[in-house]
Short mmCIF file of C-alpha atoms in Angstrom, two decimals:
data_model
loop_
_atom_site.label_atom_id
_atom_site.label_comp_id
_atom_site.label_asym_id
_atom_site.label_seq_id
_atom_site.Cartn_x
_atom_site.Cartn_y
_atom_site.Cartn_z
CA MET A 1 -10.47 16.33 -47.96
CA LEU A 2 -13.81 15.18 -46.94
CA LYS A 3 -12.49 11.34 -46.49
CA SER A 4 -10.01 12.84 -43.79
CA ILE A 5 -12.53 14.82 -42.25
CA PHE A 6 -14.93 11.67 -42.13
CA PHE A 7 -12.00 9.52 -40.84
CA ILE A 8 -11.51 11.94 -37.97
CA VAL A 9 -15.11 12.56 -36.80
CA SER A 10 -15.40 8.30 -37.20
CA LEU A 11 -12.29 8.38 -34.80
CA LEU A 12 -13.74 10.59 -32.38
CA PHE A 13 -17.25 9.13 -32.38
CA ALA A 14 -15.58 5.58 -31.76
CA GLY A 15 -13.50 6.98 -28.83
CA ILE A 16 -16.46 8.65 -27.07
CA SER A 17 -18.99 6.02 -27.75
CA GLU A 18 -16.56 3.43 -25.98
CA ALA A 19 -15.69 5.94 -23.05
CA GLY A 20 -18.73 4.45 -21.13
CA TYR A 21 -17.75 1.17 -21.20
CA SER A 22 -13.59 1.48 -20.16
CA ILE A 23 -14.85 2.60 -16.86
CA LYS A 24 -15.79 -0.18 -14.52
CA PRO A 25 -16.17 -0.07 -10.67
CA ASP A 26 -13.26 -1.42 -8.85
CA LYS A 27 -13.84 -4.63 -6.72
CA ARG A 28 -12.11 -2.94 -3.51
CA THR A 29 -13.82 -1.99 -0.44
CA PRO A 30 -14.96 1.20 -0.30
CA SER A 31 -13.14 3.66 2.05
CA ALA A 32 -14.20 6.71 3.50
CA ILE A 33 -12.81 8.90 0.63
CA ASP A 34 -15.48 6.90 -1.46
CA HIS A 35 -18.20 9.00 0.43
CA LEU A 36 -17.18 12.20 -0.61
CA PRO A 37 -19.87 14.21 -2.69
CA PHE A 38 -19.84 12.85 -6.33
CA HIS A 39 -19.56 15.26 -9.23
CA THR A 40 -18.37 18.11 -7.37
CA VAL A 41 -15.39 19.93 -7.00
CA ALA A 42 -13.78 19.02 -3.74
CA ASP A 43 -10.98 21.51 -2.62
CA MET A 44 -8.91 21.39 0.32
CA LYS A 45 -11.93 22.08 2.70
CA HIS A 46 -13.50 18.93 1.80
CA ILE A 47 -10.97 16.51 1.15
CA PRO A 48 -8.61 15.61 4.22
CA GLN A 49 -5.06 16.80 3.21
CA ARG A 50 -3.32 14.94 6.28
CA THR A 51 -1.44 11.53 4.99
CA SER A 52 -2.62 10.03 8.21
CA TYR A 53 -6.19 9.97 7.37
CA TYR A 54 -5.79 7.76 4.46
CA ALA A 55 -3.10 5.77 6.23
CA LYS A 56 -5.47 4.76 9.17
CA GLN A 57 -7.32 2.66 6.43
CA LEU A 58 -4.38 0.42 5.67
CA ILE A 59 -3.72 -2.81 6.70
CA PRO A 60 0.05 -3.33 7.18
CA LEU A 61 1.69 -6.03 5.37
CA PRO A 62 3.32 -9.01 7.50
CA ARG A 63 7.33 -8.76 7.00
CA SER A 64 7.63 -11.69 5.25
CA GLN A 65 5.41 -10.55 2.63
CA GLN A 66 7.18 -7.09 2.19
CA LEU A 67 10.38 -8.89 1.85
CA ARG A 68 8.93 -11.16 -0.70
CA TYR A 69 7.50 -8.33 -2.72
CA ASP A 70 10.99 -6.50 -2.36
CA ARG A 71 13.22 -9.14 -3.52
CA ALA A 72 10.79 -9.79 -6.65
CA TYR A 73 10.63 -6.01 -7.23
CA ASN A 74 14.73 -5.85 -7.25
CA ARG A 75 14.76 -9.14 -9.41
CA ARG A 76 12.92 -7.67 -12.02
CA TYR A 77 13.69 -3.92 -12.27
CA PHE A 78 17.52 -4.15 -10.92
CA ALA A 79 18.48 -7.15 -12.84
CA PRO A 80 20.21 -5.62 -15.65
CA TRP A 81 22.58 -3.99 -13.18
CA SER A 82 23.38 -7.36 -11.66
CA GLN A 83 24.15 -9.70 -14.72
CA THR A 84 27.53 -11.56 -14.72
CA GLY A 85 27.66 -11.77 -18.71
CA MET A 86 26.18 -11.30 -21.85
CA HIS A 87 23.13 -13.22 -22.63
CA GLU A 88 22.18 -13.88 -26.42
#
């Protein structure tokens, strides 16, 4: 019983001690949402609920790049439905 309690406490401590190292800052360019108050509850009064607010920050992809991503996605995720025979 004592060994199992020690094991559980050890696992919890290991998880807590590593938690600070698993969260790393992102390398993306900060957007307007990043400048909202930190460590506060931001409800519908503080965070814009219109998707257009966030969409204005996006840079559209060229059509050729969209098609390339679409073809790669279709090949990867829909390949099982387009096979012509059994593969060993």
